[in-house]
Amino acid sequence: MDNRELVVQLIQQDLKHSQLTETLRHMGLDDGGLYALELITIVARLMDVPPYQMDDFAEVYGTFLDEAPQYPTTYLGEALLPVAEECYAALQKC
């Protein structure tokens, strides 16, 4: 597995986690961010994002996490793979 594949899979899993936490929030179980995975830190490191670009990087990443609940929820998160790939492409432009 190359670096790009690994990053896309991490993003995909973070998107899936975002679906879960958003669903729980709508059920009245808001964790206040306590269970955030913070995979953005790992993704940024793997993509060699310099500190001065982290604000823009985090904004793009967060936008995709916020949109994740709009996609079908599946066991393996298959519907999120194209979204993760799109997120990766957008992050590369930061």
Short mmCIF file of C-alpha atoms in Angstrom, two decimals:
data_model
loop_
_atom_site.label_atom_id
_atom_site.label_comp_id
_atom_site.label_asym_id
_atom_site.label_seq_id
_atom_site.Cartn_x
_atom_site.Cartn_y
_atom_site.Cartn_z
CA MET A 1 0.00 0.00 0.00
CA ASP A 2 1.40 3.35 -0.96
CA ASN A 3 1.14 6.56 1.04
CA ARG A 4 -1.76 7.94 -1.03
CA GLU A 5 -3.82 4.78 -0.47
CA LEU A 6 -3.14 4.87 3.25
CA VAL A 7 -4.17 8.52 3.54
CA VAL A 8 -7.36 7.93 1.55
CA GLN A 9 -8.26 4.99 3.80
CA LEU A 10 -7.66 7.08 6.93
CA ILE A 11 -9.87 9.84 5.55
CA GLN A 12 -12.53 7.28 4.65
CA GLN A 13 -12.54 5.93 8.21
CA ASP A 14 -12.70 9.43 9.66
CA LEU A 15 -15.67 10.20 7.41
CA LYS A 16 -17.38 7.02 8.63
CA HIS A 17 -16.70 8.00 12.24
CA SER A 18 -18.18 11.43 11.51
CA GLN A 19 -21.36 9.72 10.30
CA LEU A 20 -21.57 7.82 13.58
CA THR A 21 -20.97 10.78 15.86
CA GLU A 22 -23.42 12.96 13.93
CA THR A 23 -26.12 10.27 14.16
CA LEU A 24 -25.53 9.98 17.90
CA ARG A 25 -25.70 13.76 18.23
CA HIS A 26 -29.11 13.79 16.52
CA MET A 27 -30.23 11.17 19.05
CA GLY A 28 -29.27 13.53 21.87
CA LEU A 29 -25.95 11.88 22.64
CA ASP A 30 -23.57 14.74 21.91
CA ASP A 31 -20.03 13.93 23.03
CA GLY A 32 -18.85 17.53 22.67
CA GLY A 33 -15.88 16.31 20.62
CA LEU A 34 -14.66 13.99 23.38
CA TYR A 35 -14.47 11.02 21.03
CA ALA A 36 -12.93 12.77 18.03
CA LEU A 37 -10.28 10.58 16.46
CA GLU A 38 -8.03 13.47 15.41
CA LEU A 39 -6.98 11.56 12.30
CA ILE A 40 -6.40 14.92 10.68
CA THR A 41 -3.10 15.09 12.55
CA ILE A 42 -1.94 11.79 11.08
CA VAL A 43 -3.22 12.68 7.61
CA ALA A 44 -1.43 16.04 7.74
CA ARG A 45 1.80 14.38 8.81
CA LEU A 46 1.58 11.78 6.04
CA MET A 47 0.92 14.55 3.53
CA ASP A 48 3.82 16.66 4.85
CA VAL A 49 1.64 19.69 5.56
CA PRO A 50 3.71 22.56 6.97
CA PRO A 51 2.36 24.25 10.11
CA TYR A 52 1.57 27.51 8.31
CA GLN A 53 -0.88 25.65 6.02
CA MET A 54 -2.72 23.78 8.77
CA ASP A 55 -5.58 26.28 9.05
CA ASP A 56 -6.55 25.93 5.39
CA PHE A 57 -5.93 22.17 5.53
CA ALA A 58 -8.17 21.80 8.60
CA GLU A 59 -10.92 23.90 7.03
CA VAL A 60 -11.04 21.69 3.91
CA TYR A 61 -10.83 18.50 5.97
CA GLY A 62 -13.56 19.68 8.34
CA THR A 63 -15.87 20.54 5.47
CA PHE A 64 -15.70 16.97 4.23
CA LEU A 65 -16.29 15.59 7.74
CA ASP A 66 -19.35 17.83 8.09
CA GLU A 67 -20.77 16.54 4.80
CA ALA A 68 -20.18 12.84 5.57
CA PRO A 69 -23.62 12.22 7.13
CA GLN A 70 -25.25 13.11 3.79
CA TYR A 71 -23.88 9.89 2.26
CA PRO A 72 -25.29 6.39 2.74
CA THR A 73 -24.05 4.63 5.85
CA THR A 74 -22.71 1.17 5.03
CA TYR A 75 -20.84 -1.47 6.96
CA LEU A 76 -17.50 -0.88 5.25
CA GLY A 77 -18.10 2.74 4.28
CA GLU A 78 -17.94 1.93 0.56
CA ALA A 79 -19.99 5.00 -0.37
CA LEU A 80 -17.38 7.17 1.31
CA LEU A 81 -14.40 6.02 -0.76
CA PRO A 82 -15.06 8.47 -3.62
CA VAL A 83 -15.62 11.21 -1.04
CA ALA A 84 -12.31 10.36 0.65
CA GLU A 85 -10.55 10.48 -2.72
CA GLU A 86 -12.14 13.86 -3.46
CA CYS A 87 -11.07 15.09 -0.03
CA TYR A 88 -7.51 13.91 -0.66
CA ALA A 89 -7.42 15.78 -3.98
CA ALA A 90 -8.75 18.94 -2.31
CA LEU A 91 -6.20 18.65 0.50
CA GLN A 92 -3.36 18.37 -1.99
CA LYS A 93 -4.31 21.80 -3.31
CA CYS A 94 -3.91 23.44 0.12
#
